[in-house]
mmCIF file of C-alpha atoms in Angstrom:
data_model
loop_
_atom_site.group_PDB
_atom_site.id
_atom_site.type_symbol
_atom_site.label_atom_id
_atom_site.label_comp_id
_atom_site.label_asym_id
_atom_site.label_seq_id
_atom_site.Cartn_x
_atom_site.Cartn_y
_atom_site.Cartn_z
ATOM 1 C CA UNK A 6 7.844 16.256 5.630
ATOM 2 C CA UNK A 7 5.669 13.710 3.785
ATOM 3 C CA UNK A 8 7.052 10.595 5.543
ATOM 4 C CA UNK A 9 6.284 12.359 8.809
ATOM 5 C CA UNK A 10 2.560 11.497 8.518
ATOM 6 C CA UNK A 11 3.315 7.823 7.814
ATOM 7 C CA UNK A 12 5.704 7.645 10.737
ATOM 8 C CA UNK A 13 3.071 9.190 12.985
ATOM 9 C CA UNK A 14 0.455 6.674 11.841
ATOM 10 C CA UNK A 15 2.845 3.772 12.517
ATOM 11 C CA UNK A 16 3.845 5.255 15.885
ATOM 12 C CA UNK A 17 0.186 5.613 16.866
ATOM 13 C CA UNK A 18 -0.501 1.972 15.989
ATOM 14 C CA UNK A 19 2.471 0.930 18.132
ATOM 15 C CA UNK A 20 1.727 3.081 21.139
ATOM 16 C CA UNK A 21 -2.087 3.210 20.837
ATOM 17 C CA UNK A 22 -1.909 6.743 22.221
ATOM 18 C CA UNK A 23 -1.793 10.102 20.401
ATOM 19 C CA UNK A 24 0.471 11.861 22.854
ATOM 20 C CA UNK A 25 2.929 8.967 23.085
ATOM 21 C CA UNK A 26 2.953 8.741 19.293
ATOM 22 C CA UNK A 27 3.931 12.431 19.073
ATOM 23 C CA UNK A 28 6.774 11.907 21.541
ATOM 24 C CA UNK A 29 7.933 8.852 19.642
ATOM 25 C CA UNK A 30 8.001 10.626 16.266
ATOM 26 C CA UNK A 31 9.756 13.651 17.750
ATOM 27 C CA UNK A 32 12.439 11.511 19.362
ATOM 28 C CA UNK A 33 12.869 9.469 16.190
ATOM 29 C CA UNK A 34 13.417 12.608 14.092
ATOM 30 C CA UNK A 35 15.945 13.949 16.574
ATOM 31 C CA UNK A 36 17.818 10.643 16.640
ATOM 32 C CA UNK A 37 17.731 10.431 12.830
ATOM 33 C CA UNK A 38 19.209 13.923 12.532
ATOM 34 C CA UNK A 39 21.891 13.225 15.097
ATOM 35 C CA UNK A 40 22.782 9.862 13.621
ATOM 36 C CA UNK A 41 22.471 10.749 9.954
ATOM 37 C CA UNK A 42 26.165 10.108 9.465
ATOM 38 C CA UNK A 43 25.514 6.445 10.320
ATOM 39 C CA UNK A 44 23.147 6.150 7.359
ATOM 40 C CA UNK A 45 25.037 4.466 4.543
ATOM 41 C CA UNK A 46 24.249 6.000 1.161
ATOM 42 C CA UNK A 47 22.711 3.465 -1.157
ATOM 43 C CA UNK A 48 21.168 1.521 1.723
ATOM 44 C CA UNK A 49 17.474 1.632 2.479
ATOM 45 C CA UNK A 50 16.484 4.949 4.027
ATOM 46 C CA UNK A 51 12.967 3.910 4.926
ATOM 47 C CA UNK A 52 14.099 0.741 6.731
ATOM 48 C CA UNK A 53 16.734 2.820 8.530
ATOM 49 C CA UNK A 54 14.312 5.430 9.904
ATOM 50 C CA UNK A 55 11.603 2.882 10.795
ATOM 51 C CA UNK A 56 14.233 0.890 12.638
ATOM 52 C CA UNK A 57 15.073 3.972 14.700
ATOM 53 C CA UNK A 58 11.383 4.543 15.392
ATOM 54 C CA UNK A 59 10.818 0.939 16.448
ATOM 55 C CA UNK A 60 13.918 0.785 18.638
ATOM 56 C CA UNK A 61 12.899 4.042 20.284
ATOM 57 C CA UNK A 62 9.457 2.582 20.937
ATOM 58 C CA UNK A 63 10.912 -0.600 22.420
ATOM 59 C CA UNK A 64 12.894 1.396 24.953
ATOM 60 C CA UNK A 65 9.866 3.510 25.932
ATOM 61 C CA UNK A 66 7.697 2.578 28.908
ATOM 62 C CA UNK A 67 4.861 1.290 26.706
ATOM 63 C CA UNK A 68 7.311 -0.546 24.472
ATOM 64 C CA UNK A 69 9.015 -2.254 27.398
ATOM 65 C CA UNK A 70 5.636 -3.299 28.742
ATOM 66 C CA UNK A 71 4.615 -4.824 25.414
ATOM 67 C CA UNK A 72 7.924 -6.568 24.859
ATOM 68 C CA UNK A 73 7.672 -9.110 27.603
ATOM 69 C CA UNK A 74 8.673 -11.654 24.972
ATOM 70 C CA UNK A 75 11.968 -11.443 23.161
ATOM 71 C CA UNK A 76 11.335 -9.918 19.742
ATOM 72 C CA UNK A 77 14.583 -10.525 18.006
ATOM 73 C CA UNK A 78 15.336 -14.184 18.509
ATOM 74 C CA UNK A 79 13.845 -17.060 16.589
ATOM 75 C CA UNK A 80 10.259 -16.283 17.609
ATOM 76 C CA UNK A 81 10.176 -19.421 19.722
ATOM 77 C CA UNK A 82 8.354 -17.531 22.448
ATOM 78 C CA UNK A 83 5.563 -16.249 20.246
ATOM 79 C CA UNK A 84 2.273 -18.097 20.557
ATOM 80 C CA UNK A 85 1.202 -20.160 17.558
ATOM 81 C CA UNK A 86 -2.309 -19.045 16.573
ATOM 82 C CA UNK A 87 -4.747 -21.834 15.820
ATOM 83 C CA UNK A 88 -5.652 -21.970 12.135
ATOM 84 C CA UNK A 89 -9.211 -20.872 11.472
ATOM 85 C CA UNK A 90 -11.503 -23.421 9.869
ATOM 86 C CA UNK A 91 -13.289 -20.695 7.904
ATOM 87 C CA UNK A 92 -11.911 -20.198 4.413
ATOM 88 C CA UNK A 93 -10.448 -16.729 3.874
ATOM 89 C CA UNK A 94 -12.868 -15.795 1.128
ATOM 90 C CA UNK A 95 -15.895 -16.523 3.339
ATOM 91 C CA UNK A 96 -14.329 -14.823 6.360
ATOM 92 C CA UNK A 97 -13.600 -11.658 4.391
ATOM 93 C CA UNK A 98 -17.158 -11.337 3.068
ATOM 94 C CA UNK A 99 -18.879 -8.648 5.111
ATOM 95 C CA UNK A 100 -15.709 -7.403 6.807
ATOM 96 C CA UNK A 101 -15.417 -3.620 6.925
ATOM 97 C CA UNK A 102 -12.638 -1.156 7.814
ATOM 98 C CA UNK A 103 -13.753 -0.832 11.413
ATOM 99 C CA UNK A 104 -13.557 -4.598 11.915
ATOM 100 C CA UNK A 105 -10.040 -4.652 10.439
ATOM 101 C CA UNK A 106 -9.017 -1.817 12.777
ATOM 102 C CA UNK A 107 -10.466 -3.596 15.832
ATOM 103 C CA UNK A 108 -8.719 -6.830 14.862
ATOM 104 C CA UNK A 109 -5.394 -4.999 14.402
ATOM 105 C CA UNK A 110 -5.768 -3.295 17.772
ATOM 106 C CA UNK A 111 -6.253 -6.685 19.413
ATOM 107 C CA UNK A 112 -3.035 -8.162 18.023
ATOM 108 C CA UNK A 113 0.210 -8.269 19.964
ATOM 109 C CA UNK A 114 2.719 -5.549 19.020
ATOM 110 C CA UNK A 115 4.962 -8.145 17.331
ATOM 111 C CA UNK A 116 2.185 -9.297 15.029
ATOM 112 C CA UNK A 117 0.705 -5.822 14.491
ATOM 113 C CA UNK A 118 3.992 -4.243 13.454
ATOM 114 C CA UNK A 119 4.904 -6.937 10.924
ATOM 115 C CA UNK A 120 1.463 -6.705 9.295
ATOM 116 C CA UNK A 121 1.673 -2.897 9.166
ATOM 117 C CA UNK A 122 5.164 -2.934 7.654
ATOM 118 C CA UNK A 123 4.132 -5.466 5.024
ATOM 119 C CA UNK A 124 0.570 -4.488 4.144
ATOM 120 C CA UNK A 125 0.446 -0.769 4.913
ATOM 121 C CA UNK A 126 4.031 0.321 4.304
ATOM 122 C CA UNK A 127 4.406 -2.282 1.554
ATOM 123 C CA UNK A 128 7.935 -3.103 2.553
ATOM 124 C CA UNK A 129 9.617 -6.106 0.967
ATOM 125 C CA UNK A 130 10.552 -8.990 3.256
ATOM 126 C CA UNK A 131 14.162 -7.810 3.024
ATOM 127 C CA UNK A 132 13.207 -4.268 4.147
ATOM 128 C CA UNK A 133 11.139 -5.658 7.026
ATOM 129 C CA UNK A 134 14.079 -7.859 8.025
ATOM 130 C CA UNK A 135 16.327 -4.752 8.106
ATOM 131 C CA UNK A 136 13.766 -2.776 10.104
ATOM 132 C CA UNK A 137 13.177 -5.516 12.668
ATOM 133 C CA UNK A 138 16.823 -6.690 12.604
ATOM 134 C CA UNK A 139 15.833 -10.319 12.085
ATOM 135 C CA UNK A 140 16.514 -12.808 9.252
ATOM 136 C CA UNK A 141 14.127 -12.892 6.267
ATOM 137 C CA UNK A 142 13.000 -16.387 7.295
ATOM 138 C CA UNK A 143 11.851 -15.029 10.652
ATOM 139 C CA UNK A 144 9.907 -12.283 8.855
ATOM 140 C CA UNK A 145 8.109 -14.914 6.776
ATOM 141 C CA UNK A 146 7.188 -17.130 9.692
ATOM 142 C CA UNK A 147 6.187 -14.173 11.880
ATOM 143 C CA UNK A 148 4.039 -12.751 9.083
ATOM 144 C CA UNK A 149 2.358 -16.103 8.577
ATOM 145 C CA UNK A 150 1.565 -16.344 12.302
ATOM 146 C CA UNK A 151 0.440 -12.735 12.391
ATOM 147 C CA UNK A 152 -1.989 -13.325 9.532
ATOM 148 C CA UNK A 153 -3.404 -16.386 11.259
ATOM 149 C CA UNK A 154 -3.860 -14.311 14.406
ATOM 150 C CA UNK A 155 -5.471 -11.529 12.330
ATOM 151 C CA UNK A 156 -7.851 -14.034 10.746
ATOM 152 C CA UNK A 157 -8.833 -15.338 14.193
ATOM 153 C CA UNK A 158 -9.248 -11.806 15.523
ATOM 154 C CA UNK A 159 -11.456 -10.911 12.554
ATOM 155 C CA UNK A 160 -13.576 -13.972 13.233
ATOM 156 C CA UNK A 161 -14.021 -12.858 16.862
ATOM 157 C CA UNK A 162 -14.822 -9.286 15.828
ATOM 158 C CA UNK A 163 -17.452 -10.567 13.404
ATOM 159 C CA UNK A 164 -19.072 -12.745 16.057
ATOM 160 C CA UNK A 165 -19.154 -9.814 18.539
ATOM 161 C CA UNK A 166 -20.572 -7.508 15.905
ATOM 162 C CA UNK A 167 -23.281 -10.046 14.924
ATOM 163 C CA UNK A 168 -24.358 -10.600 18.542
ATOM 164 C CA UNK A 169 -24.965 -6.884 19.145
ATOM 165 C CA UNK B 15 0.378 -32.825 -0.262
ATOM 166 C CA UNK B 16 0.750 -30.475 -3.208
ATOM 167 C CA UNK B 17 -1.748 -28.112 -1.592
ATOM 168 C CA UNK B 18 0.163 -28.200 1.699
ATOM 169 C CA UNK B 19 3.389 -27.258 -0.089
ATOM 170 C CA UNK B 20 1.637 -24.558 -2.045
ATOM 171 C CA UNK B 21 -0.166 -23.066 0.932
ATOM 172 C CA UNK B 22 3.165 -21.997 2.379
ATOM 173 C CA UNK B 23 3.540 -19.827 -0.688
ATOM 174 C CA UNK B 24 0.189 -18.047 -0.352
ATOM 175 C CA UNK B 25 1.674 -15.246 1.754
ATOM 176 C CA UNK B 26 4.752 -14.684 -0.423
ATOM 177 C CA UNK B 27 2.423 -14.793 -3.464
ATOM 178 C CA UNK B 28 0.173 -11.962 -2.287
ATOM 179 C CA UNK B 29 3.260 -10.051 -1.101
ATOM 180 C CA UNK B 30 4.895 -10.392 -4.558
ATOM 181 C CA UNK B 31 7.842 -12.212 -3.034
ATOM 182 C CA UNK B 32 7.911 -15.328 -5.212
ATOM 183 C CA UNK B 33 10.664 -15.757 -7.783
ATOM 184 C CA UNK B 34 9.610 -15.987 -11.444
ATOM 185 C CA UNK B 35 9.908 -19.801 -11.364
ATOM 186 C CA UNK B 36 7.943 -20.142 -8.119
ATOM 187 C CA UNK B 37 5.306 -17.728 -9.398
ATOM 188 C CA UNK B 38 4.723 -19.728 -12.588
ATOM 189 C CA UNK B 39 4.461 -22.958 -10.589
ATOM 190 C CA UNK B 40 2.131 -21.391 -8.037
ATOM 191 C CA UNK B 41 -0.151 -19.799 -10.628
ATOM 192 C CA UNK B 42 -0.347 -23.085 -12.486
ATOM 193 C CA UNK B 43 -1.494 -24.710 -9.220
ATOM 194 C CA UNK B 44 -4.070 -21.941 -8.657
ATOM 195 C CA UNK B 45 -5.612 -22.654 -12.051
ATOM 196 C CA UNK B 46 -6.189 -26.262 -11.014
ATOM 197 C CA UNK B 47 -7.119 -25.802 -7.353
ATOM 198 C CA UNK B 48 -10.238 -23.721 -6.603
ATOM 199 C CA UNK B 49 -9.616 -23.931 -2.829
ATOM 200 C CA UNK B 50 -6.153 -22.386 -3.033
ATOM 201 C CA UNK B 51 -7.390 -19.838 -5.600
ATOM 202 C CA UNK B 52 -10.203 -18.778 -3.242
ATOM 203 C CA UNK B 53 -7.761 -18.505 -0.323
ATOM 204 C CA UNK B 54 -5.336 -16.463 -2.421
ATOM 205 C CA UNK B 55 -8.142 -14.091 -3.350
ATOM 206 C CA UNK B 56 -9.293 -13.872 0.275
ATOM 207 C CA UNK B 57 -5.771 -13.147 1.508
ATOM 208 C CA UNK B 58 -5.329 -10.536 -1.195
ATOM 209 C CA UNK B 59 -8.581 -8.920 -0.058
ATOM 210 C CA UNK B 60 -7.432 -8.947 3.566
ATOM 211 C CA UNK B 61 -4.134 -7.315 2.573
ATOM 212 C CA UNK B 62 -5.925 -4.739 0.433
ATOM 213 C CA UNK B 63 -8.429 -3.887 3.182
ATOM 214 C CA UNK B 64 -5.709 -3.751 5.851
ATOM 215 C CA UNK B 65 -3.783 -1.246 3.741
ATOM 216 C CA UNK B 66 -6.840 1.017 3.534
ATOM 217 C CA UNK B 67 -8.007 0.558 7.152
ATOM 218 C CA UNK B 68 -4.566 0.950 8.744
ATOM 219 C CA UNK B 69 -3.989 4.416 7.279
ATOM 220 C CA UNK B 70 -5.956 5.662 10.251
ATOM 221 C CA UNK B 71 -4.087 8.248 12.299
ATOM 222 C CA UNK B 72 -2.916 11.686 11.167
ATOM 223 C CA UNK B 73 -0.705 14.118 13.057
ATOM 224 C CA UNK B 74 -2.506 17.219 14.267
ATOM 225 C CA UNK B 75 -1.649 20.544 12.577
ATOM 226 C CA UNK B 76 -0.309 21.752 15.971
ATOM 227 C CA UNK B 77 2.118 18.847 16.195
ATOM 228 C CA UNK B 78 3.237 19.329 12.601
ATOM 229 C CA UNK B 79 3.872 23.020 13.315
ATOM 230 C CA UNK B 80 5.760 22.195 16.496
ATOM 231 C CA UNK B 81 8.007 19.804 14.601
ATOM 232 C CA UNK B 82 8.645 22.302 11.811
ATOM 233 C CA UNK B 83 9.545 24.968 14.356
ATOM 234 C CA UNK B 84 11.798 22.529 16.129
ATOM 235 C CA UNK B 85 13.674 21.832 12.883
ATOM 236 C CA UNK B 86 13.931 25.542 12.130
ATOM 237 C CA UNK B 87 15.400 26.206 15.573
ATOM 238 C CA UNK B 88 17.950 23.502 14.965
ATOM 239 C CA UNK B 89 18.927 25.047 11.660
ATOM 240 C CA UNK B 90 19.535 28.600 13.017
ATOM 241 C CA UNK B 91 23.270 29.428 13.035
ATOM 242 C CA UNK B 92 24.838 30.177 16.386
ATOM 243 C CA UNK B 93 27.762 32.608 16.474
ATOM 244 C CA UNK B 94 28.639 32.063 20.064
ATOM 245 C CA UNK B 95 31.021 29.128 19.954
ATOM 246 C CA UNK B 96 32.333 26.061 18.184
ATOM 247 C CA UNK B 97 28.742 24.898 17.731
ATOM 248 C CA UNK B 98 28.744 26.456 14.240
ATOM 249 C CA UNK B 99 30.054 23.403 12.359
ATOM 250 C CA UNK B 100 27.725 21.080 14.260
ATOM 251 C CA UNK B 101 24.666 23.220 13.612
ATOM 252 C CA UNK B 102 25.632 23.627 9.954
ATOM 253 C CA UNK B 103 25.963 19.874 9.663
ATOM 254 C CA UNK B 104 22.584 19.418 11.339
ATOM 255 C CA UNK B 105 21.030 21.826 8.813
ATOM 256 C CA UNK B 106 22.634 19.982 5.902
ATOM 257 C CA UNK B 107 21.508 16.672 7.369
ATOM 258 C CA UNK B 108 17.959 18.021 7.747
ATOM 259 C CA UNK B 109 17.909 19.130 4.111
ATOM 260 C CA UNK B 110 19.287 15.785 2.951
ATOM 261 C CA UNK B 111 16.731 14.013 5.091
ATOM 262 C CA UNK B 112 13.839 15.996 3.651
ATOM 263 C CA UNK B 113 15.041 15.518 0.078
ATOM 264 C CA UNK B 114 15.353 11.760 0.635
ATOM 265 C CA UNK B 115 11.947 11.620 2.249
ATOM 266 C CA UNK B 116 10.277 13.597 -0.545
ATOM 267 C CA UNK B 117 11.928 11.475 -3.224
ATOM 268 C CA UNK B 118 11.022 8.232 -1.562
ATOM 269 C CA UNK B 119 7.465 9.217 -0.747
ATOM 270 C CA UNK B 120 6.613 10.308 -4.281
ATOM 271 C CA UNK B 121 7.973 7.062 -5.685
ATOM 272 C CA UNK B 122 6.332 5.001 -2.970
ATOM 273 C CA UNK B 123 2.923 6.651 -3.431
ATOM 274 C CA UNK B 124 3.039 5.984 -7.147
ATOM 275 C CA UNK B 125 4.104 2.381 -6.592
ATOM 276 C CA UNK B 126 1.310 1.981 -4.080
ATOM 277 C CA UNK B 127 -1.275 3.425 -6.470
ATOM 278 C CA UNK B 128 -0.096 1.190 -9.290
ATOM 279 C CA UNK B 129 -0.118 -1.876 -7.022
ATOM 280 C CA UNK B 130 -3.634 -1.057 -5.815
ATOM 281 C CA UNK B 131 -4.937 -0.644 -9.368
ATOM 282 C CA UNK B 132 -3.227 -3.865 -10.446
ATOM 283 C CA UNK B 133 -4.974 -5.639 -7.535
ATOM 284 C CA UNK B 134 -8.295 -4.136 -8.645
ATOM 285 C CA UNK B 135 -7.702 -5.287 -12.237
ATOM 286 C CA UNK B 136 -6.842 -8.838 -11.096
ATOM 287 C CA UNK B 137 -9.816 -8.958 -8.717
ATOM 288 C CA UNK B 138 -12.105 -7.854 -11.570
ATOM 289 C CA UNK B 139 -10.853 -10.609 -13.850
ATOM 290 C CA UNK B 140 -11.234 -13.180 -11.066
ATOM 291 C CA UNK B 141 -14.824 -12.111 -10.453
ATOM 292 C CA UNK B 142 -17.725 -14.118 -11.842
ATOM 293 C CA UNK B 143 -19.256 -10.814 -12.992
ATOM 294 C CA UNK B 144 -16.336 -8.632 -14.022
ATOM 295 C CA UNK B 145 -18.534 -5.833 -15.403
ATOM 296 C CA UNK B 146 -21.920 -4.466 -14.382
ATOM 297 C CA UNK B 147 -22.813 -3.089 -17.794
ATOM 298 C CA UNK B 148 -22.043 -5.638 -20.510
ATOM 299 C CA UNK B 149 -21.865 -4.069 -23.928
ATOM 300 C CA UNK B 150 -19.467 -3.498 -26.793
ATOM 301 C CA UNK B 151 -21.350 -0.307 -27.649
ATOM 302 C CA UNK B 152 -19.821 2.864 -26.227
ATOM 303 C CA UNK B 153 -23.229 4.580 -26.521
ATOM 304 C CA UNK B 154 -24.606 2.034 -24.059
ATOM 305 C CA UNK B 155 -21.651 1.927 -21.655
ATOM 306 C CA UNK B 156 -21.080 5.667 -21.252
ATOM 307 C CA UNK B 157 -24.698 6.608 -20.373
ATOM 308 C CA UNK B 158 -24.832 3.733 -17.865
ATOM 309 C CA UNK B 159 -22.430 5.706 -15.650
ATOM 310 C CA UNK B 160 -24.683 8.794 -15.563
ATOM 311 C CA UNK B 161 -25.738 9.447 -11.969
ATOM 312 C CA UNK B 162 -23.338 6.810 -10.633
ATOM 313 C CA UNK B 163 -20.112 8.815 -10.798
ATOM 314 C CA UNK B 164 -19.627 12.586 -10.381
ATOM 315 C CA UNK B 165 -18.135 13.195 -13.868
ATOM 316 C CA UNK B 166 -18.429 12.054 -17.444
ATOM 317 C CA UNK B 167 -15.881 10.929 -20.034
ATOM 318 C CA UNK B 168 -15.604 10.077 -23.709
ATOM 319 C CA UNK B 169 -15.050 6.613 -25.102
ATOM 320 C CA UNK B 170 -13.138 6.082 -28.357
ATOM 321 C CA UNK B 171 -14.529 4.770 -31.606
ATOM 322 C CA UNK B 172 -13.007 1.276 -31.856
ATOM 323 C CA UNK B 173 -14.294 0.206 -35.241
ATOM 324 C CA UNK B 174 -10.926 0.336 -36.986
ATOM 325 C CA UNK B 175 -8.864 -0.907 -34.054
ATOM 326 C CA UNK B 176 -8.105 -4.314 -32.586
ATOM 327 C CA UNK B 177 -9.668 -3.363 -29.251
ATOM 328 C CA UNK B 178 -13.172 -4.383 -28.207
ATOM 329 C CA UNK B 179 -15.123 -2.817 -25.372
ATOM 330 C CA UNK B 180 -16.418 -5.489 -22.948
ATOM 331 C CA UNK B 181 -18.281 -3.220 -20.509
ATOM 332 C CA UNK B 182 -17.776 -1.254 -17.342
ATOM 333 C CA UNK B 183 -18.379 -0.985 -13.625
ATOM 334 C CA UNK B 184 -18.159 1.614 -10.873
ATOM 335 C CA UNK B 185 -14.869 1.368 -9.030
ATOM 336 C CA UNK B 186 -13.536 3.076 -5.890
ATOM 337 C CA UNK B 187 -10.066 4.535 -5.465
ATOM 338 C CA UNK B 188 -9.059 6.665 -2.475
ATOM 339 C CA UNK B 189 -12.696 6.405 -1.368
ATOM 340 C CA UNK B 190 -13.902 8.183 -4.546
ATOM 341 C CA UNK B 191 -16.112 6.614 -7.175
ATOM 342 C CA UNK B 192 -14.855 6.325 -10.726
ATOM 343 C CA UNK B 193 -15.235 4.297 -13.886
ATOM 344 C CA UNK B 194 -13.544 1.021 -14.685
ATOM 345 C CA UNK B 195 -13.836 0.009 -18.329
ATOM 346 C CA UNK B 196 -12.827 -3.403 -19.571
ATOM 347 C CA UNK B 197 -11.418 -3.833 -23.066
ATOM 348 C CA UNK B 198 -10.360 -6.982 -24.895
ATOM 349 C CA UNK B 199 -7.426 -7.299 -27.221
ATOM 350 C CA UNK B 200 -6.818 -10.738 -28.683
ATOM 351 C CA UNK B 201 -6.604 -12.908 -25.494
ATOM 352 C CA UNK B 202 -5.713 -9.968 -23.234
ATOM 353 C CA UNK B 203 -7.929 -7.881 -20.988
ATOM 354 C CA UNK B 204 -7.212 -4.229 -20.307
ATOM 355 C CA UNK B 205 -8.745 -2.157 -17.501
ATOM 356 C CA UNK B 206 -9.073 1.582 -17.977
ATOM 357 C CA UNK B 207 -9.681 3.384 -14.687
ATOM 358 C CA UNK B 208 -10.910 6.984 -14.697
ATOM 359 C CA UNK B 209 -11.073 9.040 -11.488
ATOM 360 C CA UNK B 210 -11.373 12.683 -10.607
ATOM 361 C CA UNK B 211 -8.089 14.374 -9.752
ATOM 362 C CA UNK B 212 -7.957 15.445 -6.124
ATOM 363 C CA UNK B 213 -5.954 18.228 -4.542
ATOM 364 C CA UNK B 214 -2.949 16.592 -2.884
ATOM 365 C CA UNK B 215 -2.726 13.785 -5.440
ATOM 366 C CA UNK B 216 0.744 12.619 -6.339
ATOM 367 C CA UNK B 217 1.632 15.120 -9.070
ATOM 368 C CA UNK B 218 1.761 13.497 -12.458
ATOM 369 C CA UNK B 219 3.163 15.646 -15.219
ATOM 370 C CA UNK B 220 1.231 16.089 -18.446
ATOM 371 C CA UNK B 221 3.406 13.446 -20.002
ATOM 372 C CA UNK B 222 2.430 9.817 -19.771
ATOM 373 C CA UNK B 223 4.004 7.706 -17.048
ATOM 374 C CA UNK B 224 4.517 3.987 -17.587
ATOM 375 C CA UNK B 225 5.445 1.286 -15.168
ATOM 376 C CA UNK B 226 5.585 -2.471 -14.911
ATOM 377 C CA UNK B 227 4.218 -4.168 -11.779
ATOM 378 C CA UNK B 228 4.392 -7.956 -11.529
ATOM 379 C CA UNK B 229 4.632 -8.082 -15.332
ATOM 380 C CA UNK B 230 1.491 -5.937 -15.647
ATOM 381 C CA UNK B 231 1.920 -2.772 -17.677
ATOM 382 C CA UNK B 232 0.458 0.374 -16.197
ATOM 383 C CA UNK B 233 0.149 3.661 -18.011
ATOM 384 C CA UNK B 234 -1.272 6.804 -16.496
ATOM 385 C CA UNK B 235 -1.913 10.376 -17.510
ATOM 386 C CA UNK B 236 -4.026 13.352 -16.453
ATOM 387 C CA UNK B 237 -6.319 15.322 -18.642
ATOM 388 C CA UNK B 238 -9.228 17.687 -18.094
ATOM 389 C CA UNK B 239 -9.304 17.195 -14.324
ATOM 390 C CA UNK B 240 -9.438 13.410 -14.683
ATOM 391 C CA UNK B 241 -6.767 10.801 -14.061
ATOM 392 C CA UNK B 242 -6.611 7.820 -16.341
ATOM 393 C CA UNK B 243 -4.873 4.525 -15.635
ATOM 394 C CA UNK B 244 -4.586 1.520 -17.927
ATOM 395 C CA UNK B 245 -3.575 -1.817 -16.402
ATOM 396 C CA UNK B 246 -3.023 -4.957 -18.445
ATOM 397 C CA UNK B 247 -0.842 -7.955 -19.083
ATOM 398 C CA UNK B 248 -0.888 -6.980 -22.787
ATOM 399 C CA UNK B 249 2.398 -5.701 -24.264
ATOM 400 C CA UNK B 250 3.316 -2.126 -23.329
ATOM 401 C CA UNK B 251 2.888 -1.031 -26.987
ATOM 402 C CA UNK B 252 -0.764 -2.184 -26.913
ATOM 403 C CA UNK B 253 -1.384 -0.442 -23.596
ATOM 404 C CA UNK B 254 0.050 2.710 -25.128
ATOM 405 C CA UNK B 255 -2.094 2.306 -28.260
ATOM 406 C CA UNK B 256 -5.233 2.215 -26.102
ATOM 407 C CA UNK B 257 -4.051 5.243 -24.138
ATOM 408 C CA UNK B 258 -3.683 7.168 -27.417
ATOM 409 C CA UNK B 259 -7.231 6.215 -28.417
ATOM 410 C CA UNK B 260 -8.546 7.326 -25.015
ATOM 411 C CA UNK B 261 -6.642 10.632 -25.227
ATOM 412 C CA UNK B 262 -7.992 11.369 -28.710
ATOM 413 C CA UNK B 263 -11.528 10.602 -27.512
ATOM 414 C CA UNK B 264 -11.098 12.890 -24.486
ATOM 415 C CA UNK B 265 -10.088 15.785 -26.754
ATOM 416 C CA UNK B 266 -12.875 15.253 -29.267
#
């Protein structure tokens, strides 16, 4: 089950807990098997199964807690991160994997998931839109906000790391 | 004003989501605007590093086993009642699911590897110092790698070809060191990446595999425990010609 490991990684990033991630993957697989007839041949399998995983997460206790804001409307409720004054190229100098992981952990679930689907899973905007059940335009604006938030978080992580 | 318009395209640019027309317009702007070019490079680096850093969590062997057993239980036929058709359908669905997953993953892993190498090639060309050993002489470039990478390789004799060796540098792929060699052909640059094959790598057959990513041509093959990749914007026939030279050198 090669996609199994990727699903687990994504589930762990969503839940931030190993045991909850296992439950989430197990439930997703069961739902995928039960609902396989609803999968339309020729449509995107990966977007389909990630959508199940995400919806399952959103109805879990942790997911409900994190989704205090509506995820599927026009993103009006999401905070607009302030643009960092530091140019990207300077900010990225000296950043390591651990700093990226800390910054990702600090993001809201909405921002974290869109960055993971785009940068880690390398989904197209269309695939992300199918997974999140939102229009492509919303994916683009959410991704742009998420990257601003990531940039700010990286700046904070760097400052904390330098002051140690 | 132009920069403001173009900045909205930075994200779609690094995500390969611009149309051909938008891409040409954006790249033309990047050539004239060092600020946007630096931001594009920084964003590309952030995306590249996020991809590597986010592949963080792995399922435990116990969990994997539990899941496999759970699937096997589901697939066992039951003779007791009208559950037979449902269980048979579940088994068929499981098989279909696994086949789809295996197919997609292999393709996705290859696409991911090609995209990563294309990024590395572009980043090299954008660098002020694209190579660490600058020489057209293969007898200078090859020994430079001794002690820096855990294997050695042969470089082709280029005297009667159109290719010129520009130099090389140590490169990292899947956290393993390898060689990146830069060749010139007319106005084109070609990167040849050489890494050790690892157990669990996406299986490449002995035959050469070609692909086109963002108009870059990528060719890859395995030989003698090493994996070779060539990435370039040169025509596919030229990429193939260099691969033939590299293969002949490897066998000599």
